[in-house]
Amino acid sequence: MTAAPQIVVDPAALADEPQVRKLGQWSRLPVKAKAGAILLGLFVLAGVIGPMVAPYSPDYQSTNPALALHAPDGQFLLGTTQSGQDVLSQLLTGIRMTLELALLVGVIATVLSVVVGVTSAFLGGLRDEAMSLISNVFLVIPQLPLLILLLGYLPQKGQTATILVLSLLGWAWGARVIRAQTLAIRSRDFVAAARETGESTWRIIAVEIVPNQVSLIAASFVNTVLYAIGTSVALAFLGLADLSSWSLGTMLYWSQSAQALQLGAWWWFVPPGLAVALMGTGLVLLNTGIDEFGNPRLRDAARAVRIGGRRQYPADPTPVWQPGAQPRSGLGRLVHSFSRASLADHGTAAGGRTS
Amino acid sequence: MNAGPVLDIRDLSVAYRTPGGDVKAVSNVSLALQPGEIVGLVGESGSGKSTLAYGACRLLRAPAVITGGSVRYQGRRTSGPADILQMGQEDLRKLRWREIAIVFQSAMNALNPVLNVRDQILDGIHAHLRISRAEAEAKVESLLDLVGIPRSRLRAYPHELSGGMRQRIMIAMALAADPEIVIMDEPTTALDVVVQRDILGQILELKEGLGFAILFITHDLSLLLELADRIAVMYAGQLMELGTSAEIQHEPAHPYTTGLLNSFPSLHGPRRELAGIPGTPPDLRRPPPGCPFLPRCTFGTDACKEVDMQLVHVETSPDLAHVTACPFVLPGGEPAGPAATRKQAADTPALREGSSA
Amino acid sequence: MTGAAAEPGGVRSAASRRGPLAMEASSLSKEFRLGRGQVVHAARDVSFNLYRGAVVALVGESGSGKSTVAKMLAGQERLTAGTIRLDGQPVDLSSLRAFRRYKGSVQMVFQDPFASLNPVHTVRHHLERPIRLHQGRKSKAELRAGVNALLEQVRLIPAEQFAEKYPHELSGGQRQRVSFARALAAQPSVLLADEPVSMLDVSIRLEMLSLLDDLRNRLHLALLYITHDIASARYFADEVLVMYAGEIVERGPAEQVTQQPAHPYTQLLVASAPDPDNLGSTLRSGFQASAGRGVAVAEQGCPFSPRCPFADDQCRAEDPAPQPVSADRAASCWHLDVAAAAAVATAGESEV
């Protein structure tokens, strides 16, 4: 304990408003979450209408040597591959494919983690121990070697196989986090009160507990989607995917195998690489945004409030606002309360100021 | 030595900036704390009692803003009176804990769970006082003796201690720098009656010995009647009444005080008629004109909408320091006045100040 | 109904005058195993009766086991030993159906109104569920009317408006009223109120208690009022049971127990209550300084003996059984005569 702790008396932070309704209000979302959502929205849009607006078929190969490894120009906005395929058309198709896979994995794995996490926390005892053991096993096994092994030996290497395998390996982390939060919620009085009215265990889980975990479940979903994008691209890059289909990963695989880097054909591997990076950024932004949202302490800890044009940090003393004391500053004057930076400049000069 | 108050709060106003407009949590409150005095600050939750105390020490974080007033501090060790509202961060750091210490309601949250009692207090001492390690350790032991914690518990962790013990440690930490003022924010609310009693007795004892002044914040008026020298009654961010404990108990001059006095059951003496205060406090974003207590007041009349909420002397009281925000005459000491008298008072809104001289 | 009710503590309950017997708790015990062979006795041999239309107050400090007793009666906590009878029948909680049926008669109100309502649901949701579960099939209009009637019963008016609100839009007192309404939706005969007002402001506590009192009267409820505030028990209860370390140490009519406490622990509780008419007397005298310190509980003998000013070897060796003080009062103490004499002496002192 150093100084006396700051008192948080923020009437808005004290009210525990339901997360569901808050998540639905765009204007109240943190900036990071908004930026992430917009970025991802663009990709989803590209994924939905992309294949329709793609100028060529991604598979169409031209035998014309002049059209192989053609640099970007007005006709081929992102150039062509070694076999004369249009990179832009491949990209638009690939985004859809990768997004589709990632979202499906996200949905399946999140449902699994909610079911496992919530029930294991709620049932407790041996069943909890067993379920926790299983999720811990899934957490510690090395993922990539297992994936390579599994996908290498599966009879077919299509999209469905990848989705199923990734979902099977992707739920454990979410299950652990959700289990922990369920344990905390389970001991709240409103759960006991629901039991008091005679509700069944399953109804208490579905109606009373899960709606309180919306932000955590959303975060878990976003995280799983991120994991699915990364892993599926990596697997395709290693050739462990249906190489006749177009995803961001298979694009990278073909550009690598054709030595696009050595040939200087940057337009072949930069667009898919950049697309993966931007999707990842969008997801991370969305995730931290949701995190701050579900955890007001996190949000308030970093938030500076603007009072009368000056930024107030949480560690600053209470600002003093005296309207009319110094009309020159327009909005009135803050007698004290420098931001941290100006404090460092002024040292302990504060005593000399009077209004 | 200076005979003036150690803490002189004048016309202090504090607001919370919210998107829906300013919440005027404290409006124009003046309150002085004399050396060695216990002032009780009583009110319902949301009455602004904590905001007043923490605002006066500049402990509230934005969006809380002090919108007016002054807070003068004058200690034995400081040279002249200083306005806390004009102080810089460094001066405030020196002021807090060394001059003004705080005992929080929840000792469990205020104590560090991974430090034992000894390290906990040592930490605080080293952060604020420049004394040697040996001196600091001796100080810890004397502090624990002071609050009656056996030295065998020196190495105990917060979770190993009872609620009463934890609260005692908070008090010990607050007293480490021999402060002039100790602000106590509901220090015993979470404790059992027997322990509460014991700690209050100890606080009194320590105060007699060390001579600090106490600003005691609580929603329990019955406790203050016994403990405090003077009591300030707060409602909707404003002072309703201020007077000695005996005056407040026997000659309450504000209907809100009367309401509070009638809302706790007493164990001793004959059974009384209990009334409580129906209704809820007003929305401080849009405070009603005049007296904020009007909607819940059993005596309210239209004249109350024009009351300017200035504290005026209670004419029936010989004590000039007994003031109230209700300008109408309540029959002396009687909780419920006959309607006729009230009407009359409303028709001739004679301020007590004018008529008492 | 099975014949005459047993008389817990060997005395006739002061609450029995109000109405017929509703619930009997006989010799309830609860042990928590902490591992390493350590056992905590949260409740030991607790017996009392609840009567329709009467209020029985269970008074004690935190850790005395009073909430454990409430949870056992509510069926939220398993008994280690003892039986609970409702209207003369032993309580059966073996299946969800049986538990639901029991909940239709026995309801509990929780202490913290900020924790006991689900933040994601409206008031309407909180009230509709118990109506559906306990009042049979209802049409939409009937449900709506039922919710409104409940809200009006706890004086949340206009009901239609309150029904649509979320918990965070309500004050503490309003939330607690919703909790009351939710308990009443099951149309119970027994209401267990676990510190229903201790989280609320002093100024609204009285209003809430008078609401509870009114509901008890109108609905003829058997009410168990659990509290640490013995003064409120004096005004509100017919019979007071004082609990210490899991045992009931004194029982009797509220006015008598609070005005002439027989057990040394009750005396300590009463002496600790603020007394505005006798300013600072107990605060400054240090009367209970020895008794207040340390919350030690004896391993054997009378649980209060480590803090008791009258304790002797007998107290430390043997746990006293309830001794009748009068026809409707009993206290578990070996030295009731000594304690009574001491109480008279201090009372005389403070009057001087």
mmCIF file of C-alpha atoms in Angstrom, chain C residues 104-339:
data_model
loop_
_atom_site.group_PDB
_atom_site.id
_atom_site.type_symbol
_atom_site.label_atom_id
_atom_site.label_comp_id
_atom_site.label_asym_id
_atom_site.label_seq_id
_atom_site.Cartn_x
_atom_site.Cartn_y
_atom_site.Cartn_z
ATOM 1 C CA GLY C 104 -44.723 -24.280 -3.209
ATOM 2 C CA SER C 105 -45.038 -24.143 0.575
ATOM 3 C CA VAL C 106 -41.678 -22.926 1.804
ATOM 4 C CA GLN C 107 -39.906 -19.939 0.270
ATOM 5 C CA MET C 108 -36.763 -18.084 1.202
ATOM 6 C CA VAL C 109 -35.845 -14.415 0.699
ATOM 7 C CA PHE C 110 -32.155 -13.663 0.372
ATOM 8 C CA GLN C 111 -30.130 -11.038 2.146
ATOM 9 C CA ASP C 112 -28.506 -9.151 -0.710
ATOM 10 C CA PRO C 113 -31.006 -7.623 -3.131
ATOM 11 C CA PHE C 114 -28.124 -6.657 -5.433
ATOM 12 C CA ALA C 115 -27.081 -10.289 -5.904
ATOM 13 C CA SER C 116 -30.357 -12.141 -5.767
ATOM 14 C CA LEU C 117 -31.853 -10.799 -8.999
ATOM 15 C CA ASN C 118 -30.404 -11.854 -12.342
ATOM 16 C CA PRO C 119 -29.055 -8.728 -14.079
ATOM 17 C CA VAL C 120 -30.056 -9.968 -17.551
ATOM 18 C CA HIS C 121 -33.751 -10.436 -16.821
ATOM 19 C CA THR C 122 -36.619 -8.062 -16.271
ATOM 20 C CA VAL C 123 -38.766 -7.999 -13.168
ATOM 21 C CA ARG C 124 -41.494 -9.657 -15.212
ATOM 22 C CA HIS C 125 -39.272 -12.648 -15.983
ATOM 23 C CA HIS C 126 -38.408 -13.000 -12.297
ATOM 24 C CA LEU C 127 -42.098 -13.186 -11.359
ATOM 25 C CA GLU C 128 -43.557 -15.098 -14.306
ATOM 26 C CA ARG C 129 -41.424 -18.179 -13.801
ATOM 27 C CA PRO C 130 -42.557 -18.942 -10.235
ATOM 28 C CA ILE C 131 -46.178 -18.226 -11.198
ATOM 29 C CA ARG C 132 -45.932 -20.750 -14.022
ATOM 30 C CA LEU C 133 -44.176 -23.310 -11.862
ATOM 31 C CA HIS C 134 -46.454 -23.054 -8.864
ATOM 32 C CA GLN C 135 -49.831 -21.759 -9.946
ATOM 33 C CA GLY C 136 -50.548 -24.142 -12.796
ATOM 34 C CA ARG C 137 -51.296 -23.377 -16.460
ATOM 35 C CA LYS C 138 -52.130 -19.775 -17.158
ATOM 36 C CA SER C 139 -53.020 -17.773 -20.199
ATOM 37 C CA LYS C 140 -50.921 -14.771 -21.190
ATOM 38 C CA ALA C 141 -53.470 -12.370 -19.771
ATOM 39 C CA GLU C 142 -53.676 -14.300 -16.504
ATOM 40 C CA LEU C 143 -49.891 -14.271 -16.204
ATOM 41 C CA ARG C 144 -49.835 -10.531 -16.745
ATOM 42 C CA ALA C 145 -52.526 -10.028 -14.144
ATOM 43 C CA GLY C 146 -50.665 -12.316 -11.750
ATOM 44 C CA VAL C 147 -47.445 -10.329 -12.087
ATOM 45 C CA ASN C 148 -49.312 -7.070 -11.556
ATOM 46 C CA ALA C 149 -51.080 -8.408 -8.493
ATOM 47 C CA LEU C 150 -47.786 -9.533 -6.972
ATOM 48 C CA LEU C 151 -46.135 -6.181 -7.592
ATOM 49 C CA GLU C 152 -49.075 -4.356 -6.097
ATOM 50 C CA GLN C 153 -48.942 -6.645 -3.096
ATOM 51 C CA VAL C 154 -45.384 -5.473 -2.388
ATOM 52 C CA ARG C 155 -46.423 -1.905 -3.261
ATOM 53 C CA LEU C 156 -44.411 -1.467 -6.430
ATOM 54 C CA ILE C 157 -46.912 0.771 -8.167
ATOM 55 C CA PRO C 158 -47.508 1.330 -11.095
ATOM 56 C CA ALA C 159 -46.993 -2.393 -11.499
ATOM 57 C CA GLU C 160 -46.994 -2.356 -15.310
ATOM 58 C CA GLN C 161 -44.012 -0.023 -15.306
ATOM 59 C CA PHE C 162 -42.022 -1.881 -12.691
ATOM 60 C CA ALA C 163 -42.561 -5.190 -14.492
ATOM 61 C CA GLU C 164 -40.529 -4.030 -17.482
ATOM 62 C CA LYS C 165 -37.544 -2.791 -15.486
ATOM 63 C CA TYR C 166 -34.182 -4.468 -15.133
ATOM 64 C CA PRO C 167 -32.671 -4.906 -11.663
ATOM 65 C CA HIS C 168 -30.053 -2.185 -12.210
ATOM 66 C CA GLU C 169 -32.830 0.340 -12.730
ATOM 67 C CA LEU C 170 -34.199 -0.265 -9.233
ATOM 68 C CA SER C 171 -33.048 0.916 -5.813
ATOM 69 C CA GLY C 172 -32.047 -1.558 -3.127
ATOM 70 C CA GLY C 173 -35.413 -1.348 -1.425
ATOM 71 C CA GLN C 174 -37.287 -1.841 -4.679
ATOM 72 C CA ARG C 175 -35.148 -4.857 -5.529
ATOM 73 C CA GLN C 176 -35.881 -6.401 -2.170
ATOM 74 C CA ARG C 177 -39.582 -5.871 -2.804
ATOM 75 C CA VAL C 178 -39.206 -7.797 -6.059
ATOM 76 C CA SER C 179 -37.540 -10.591 -4.053
ATOM 77 C CA PHE C 180 -40.520 -10.643 -1.704
ATOM 78 C CA ALA C 181 -42.899 -10.747 -4.663
ATOM 79 C CA ARG C 182 -40.979 -13.624 -6.210
ATOM 80 C CA ALA C 183 -41.221 -15.623 -2.994
ATOM 81 C CA LEU C 184 -44.942 -14.873 -2.718
ATOM 82 C CA ALA C 185 -45.540 -16.001 -6.304
ATOM 83 C CA ALA C 186 -45.203 -19.584 -5.110
ATOM 84 C CA GLN C 187 -48.047 -18.943 -2.631
ATOM 85 C CA PRO C 188 -46.088 -20.330 0.316
ATOM 86 C CA SER C 189 -47.297 -20.934 3.854
ATOM 87 C CA VAL C 190 -43.804 -20.528 5.323
ATOM 88 C CA LEU C 191 -41.487 -17.645 4.505
ATOM 89 C CA LEU C 192 -37.827 -17.748 5.530
ATOM 90 C CA ALA C 193 -36.299 -14.281 5.486
ATOM 91 C CA ASP C 194 -32.509 -14.337 5.787
ATOM 92 C CA GLU C 195 -31.443 -10.867 6.966
ATOM 93 C CA PRO C 196 -33.941 -9.284 4.570
ATOM 94 C CA VAL C 197 -33.127 -5.694 5.516
ATOM 95 C CA SER C 198 -29.516 -5.691 6.659
ATOM 96 C CA MET C 199 -28.210 -4.531 3.259
ATOM 97 C CA LEU C 200 -30.666 -1.642 3.097
ATOM 98 C CA ASP C 201 -30.448 1.885 4.423
ATOM 99 C CA VAL C 202 -31.610 2.378 7.976
ATOM 100 C CA SER C 203 -34.307 4.763 6.792
ATOM 101 C CA ILE C 204 -36.019 2.172 4.585
ATOM 102 C CA ARG C 205 -35.525 -0.878 6.806
ATOM 103 C CA LEU C 206 -38.567 -0.058 8.843
ATOM 104 C CA GLU C 207 -40.739 0.250 5.783
ATOM 105 C CA MET C 208 -39.587 -3.160 4.563
ATOM 106 C CA LEU C 209 -40.214 -4.762 7.934
ATOM 107 C CA SER C 210 -43.680 -3.302 8.146
ATOM 108 C CA LEU C 211 -44.336 -4.595 4.625
ATOM 109 C CA LEU C 212 -43.243 -8.078 5.733
ATOM 110 C CA ASP C 213 -45.415 -7.757 8.811
ATOM 111 C CA ASP C 214 -48.367 -6.735 6.695
ATOM 112 C CA LEU C 215 -47.832 -9.658 4.303
ATOM 113 C CA ARG C 216 -47.586 -12.067 7.233
ATOM 114 C CA ASN C 217 -50.895 -10.779 8.550
ATOM 115 C CA ARG C 218 -52.767 -10.754 5.276
ATOM 116 C CA LEU C 219 -51.458 -14.045 3.910
ATOM 117 C CA HIS C 220 -51.253 -15.732 7.296
ATOM 118 C CA LEU C 221 -47.618 -16.694 6.712
ATOM 119 C CA ALA C 222 -45.376 -18.481 9.163
ATOM 120 C CA LEU C 223 -42.334 -16.239 9.133
ATOM 121 C CA LEU C 224 -38.779 -17.000 10.202
ATOM 122 C CA TYR C 225 -36.921 -13.715 10.517
ATOM 123 C CA ILE C 226 -33.166 -14.151 10.636
ATOM 124 C CA THR C 227 -31.191 -11.143 11.822
ATOM 125 C CA HIS C 228 -28.170 -9.929 13.735
ATOM 126 C CA ASP C 229 -30.132 -6.921 14.948
ATOM 127 C CA ILE C 230 -31.821 -7.957 18.165
ATOM 128 C CA ALA C 231 -33.543 -4.572 18.460
ATOM 129 C CA SER C 232 -35.555 -5.161 15.283
ATOM 130 C CA ALA C 233 -36.496 -8.599 16.593
ATOM 131 C CA ARG C 234 -37.977 -6.936 19.660
ATOM 132 C CA TYR C 235 -40.389 -4.902 17.562
ATOM 133 C CA PHE C 236 -41.135 -7.428 14.904
ATOM 134 C CA ALA C 237 -41.113 -10.948 16.371
ATOM 135 C CA ASP C 238 -43.354 -12.979 18.641
ATOM 136 C CA GLU C 239 -40.627 -15.348 19.737
ATOM 137 C CA VAL C 240 -36.866 -14.746 19.736
ATOM 138 C CA LEU C 241 -34.301 -17.526 19.414
ATOM 139 C CA VAL C 242 -30.721 -16.512 20.178
ATOM 140 C CA MET C 243 -28.053 -18.562 18.449
ATOM 141 C CA TYR C 244 -24.422 -18.857 19.383
ATOM 142 C CA ALA C 245 -21.885 -21.158 17.702
ATOM 143 C CA GLY C 246 -24.560 -23.298 16.079
ATOM 144 C CA GLU C 247 -26.726 -23.733 19.171
ATOM 145 C CA ILE C 248 -29.854 -22.001 20.363
ATOM 146 C CA VAL C 249 -28.788 -20.625 23.741
ATOM 147 C CA GLU C 250 -31.959 -18.751 24.657
ATOM 148 C CA ARG C 251 -35.578 -18.699 23.520
ATOM 149 C CA GLY C 252 -38.659 -16.853 24.673
ATOM 150 C CA PRO C 253 -41.163 -14.058 23.984
ATOM 151 C CA ALA C 254 -39.471 -11.153 22.188
ATOM 152 C CA GLU C 255 -40.154 -8.452 24.760
ATOM 153 C CA GLN C 256 -38.988 -10.598 27.683
ATOM 154 C CA VAL C 257 -35.819 -11.878 26.023
ATOM 155 C CA THR C 258 -34.757 -8.388 24.989
ATOM 156 C CA GLN C 259 -35.719 -6.653 28.231
ATOM 157 C CA GLN C 260 -34.576 -9.266 30.759
ATOM 158 C CA PRO C 261 -32.056 -11.415 28.892
ATOM 159 C CA ALA C 262 -31.286 -14.566 30.869
ATOM 160 C CA HIS C 263 -28.296 -16.014 29.050
ATOM 161 C CA PRO C 264 -24.953 -14.185 29.427
ATOM 162 C CA TYR C 265 -24.576 -14.074 25.639
ATOM 163 C CA THR C 266 -27.976 -12.467 25.159
ATOM 164 C CA GLN C 267 -27.035 -9.986 27.851
ATOM 165 C CA LEU C 268 -23.901 -9.143 25.907
ATOM 166 C CA LEU C 269 -25.888 -8.703 22.671
ATOM 167 C CA VAL C 270 -28.406 -6.418 24.334
ATOM 168 C CA ALA C 271 -25.685 -4.394 26.032
ATOM 169 C CA SER C 272 -23.968 -3.921 22.661
ATOM 170 C CA ALA C 273 -26.954 -2.304 21.001
ATOM 171 C CA PRO C 274 -26.672 1.484 20.774
ATOM 172 C CA ASP C 275 -28.631 3.197 23.515
ATOM 173 C CA PRO C 276 -29.350 6.798 22.616
ATOM 174 C CA ASP C 277 -31.094 7.443 25.913
ATOM 175 C CA ASN C 278 -28.023 6.542 27.866
ATOM 176 C CA LEU C 279 -25.347 8.329 25.910
ATOM 177 C CA GLY C 280 -22.001 6.641 25.707
ATOM 178 C CA SER C 281 -22.569 4.573 28.812
ATOM 179 C CA THR C 282 -21.543 1.223 27.487
ATOM 180 C CA LEU C 283 -19.185 2.659 24.886
ATOM 181 C CA ARG C 284 -17.067 4.403 27.437
ATOM 182 C CA SER C 285 -17.335 1.981 30.338
ATOM 183 C CA GLY C 286 -15.509 -0.861 28.638
ATOM 184 C CA PHE C 287 -18.024 -3.265 30.163
ATOM 185 C CA GLN C 288 -17.736 -5.879 27.492
ATOM 186 C CA ALA C 289 -14.088 -5.325 26.613
ATOM 187 C CA SER C 290 -13.194 -8.807 27.807
ATOM 188 C CA ALA C 291 -16.221 -10.464 26.278
ATOM 189 C CA GLY C 292 -16.005 -8.709 22.928
ATOM 190 C CA ARG C 293 -12.462 -9.703 22.115
ATOM 191 C CA GLY C 294 -11.779 -13.040 20.541
ATOM 192 C CA VAL C 295 -14.505 -15.077 18.959
ATOM 193 C CA ALA C 296 -13.218 -18.333 20.343
ATOM 194 C CA VAL C 297 -15.656 -21.195 20.547
ATOM 195 C CA ALA C 298 -15.076 -23.905 23.102
ATOM 196 C CA GLU C 299 -14.295 -27.364 21.779
ATOM 197 C CA GLN C 300 -16.205 -28.889 24.640
ATOM 198 C CA GLY C 301 -18.531 -27.636 27.320
ATOM 199 C CA CYS C 302 -20.626 -24.525 26.843
ATOM 200 C CA PRO C 303 -19.643 -22.881 23.538
ATOM 201 C CA PHE C 304 -19.807 -19.436 25.113
ATOM 202 C CA SER C 305 -17.575 -20.313 28.070
ATOM 203 C CA PRO C 306 -14.356 -18.705 26.677
ATOM 204 C CA ARG C 307 -16.076 -15.311 26.528
ATOM 205 C CA CYS C 308 -18.430 -15.682 29.458
ATOM 206 C CA PRO C 309 -17.729 -13.654 32.616
ATOM 207 C CA PHE C 310 -19.478 -16.275 34.762
ATOM 208 C CA ALA C 311 -17.806 -19.389 33.329
ATOM 209 C CA ASP C 312 -16.414 -21.973 35.742
ATOM 210 C CA ASP C 313 -15.107 -25.546 35.478
ATOM 211 C CA GLN C 314 -18.549 -27.020 35.033
ATOM 212 C CA CYS C 315 -19.204 -24.722 32.037
ATOM 213 C CA ARG C 316 -15.929 -25.699 30.417
ATOM 214 C CA ALA C 317 -16.616 -29.412 30.897
ATOM 215 C CA GLU C 318 -20.287 -29.852 30.059
ATOM 216 C CA ASP C 319 -22.585 -28.224 27.548
ATOM 217 C CA PRO C 320 -25.712 -27.128 29.427
ATOM 218 C CA ALA C 321 -29.132 -28.342 28.266
ATOM 219 C CA PRO C 322 -31.953 -25.797 27.951
ATOM 220 C CA GLN C 323 -33.196 -24.802 31.404
ATOM 221 C CA PRO C 324 -36.752 -23.489 31.607
ATOM 222 C CA VAL C 325 -36.888 -19.901 32.844
ATOM 223 C CA SER C 326 -40.665 -19.616 32.681
ATOM 224 C CA ALA C 327 -43.520 -21.390 30.901
ATOM 225 C CA ASP C 328 -42.427 -19.984 27.528
ATOM 226 C CA ARG C 329 -38.749 -19.215 28.079
ATOM 227 C CA ALA C 330 -35.618 -21.334 28.266
ATOM 228 C CA ALA C 331 -31.866 -20.695 28.278
ATOM 229 C CA SER C 332 -28.914 -23.041 28.054
ATOM 230 C CA CYS C 333 -26.736 -21.955 30.942
ATOM 231 C CA TRP C 334 -25.533 -23.543 34.191
ATOM 232 C CA HIS C 335 -25.600 -20.287 36.102
ATOM 233 C CA LEU C 336 -28.819 -18.548 35.168
ATOM 234 C CA ASP C 337 -29.245 -17.341 38.752
ATOM 235 C CA VAL C 338 -25.775 -15.708 38.805
ATOM 236 C CA ALA C 339 -26.302 -14.100 35.405
#
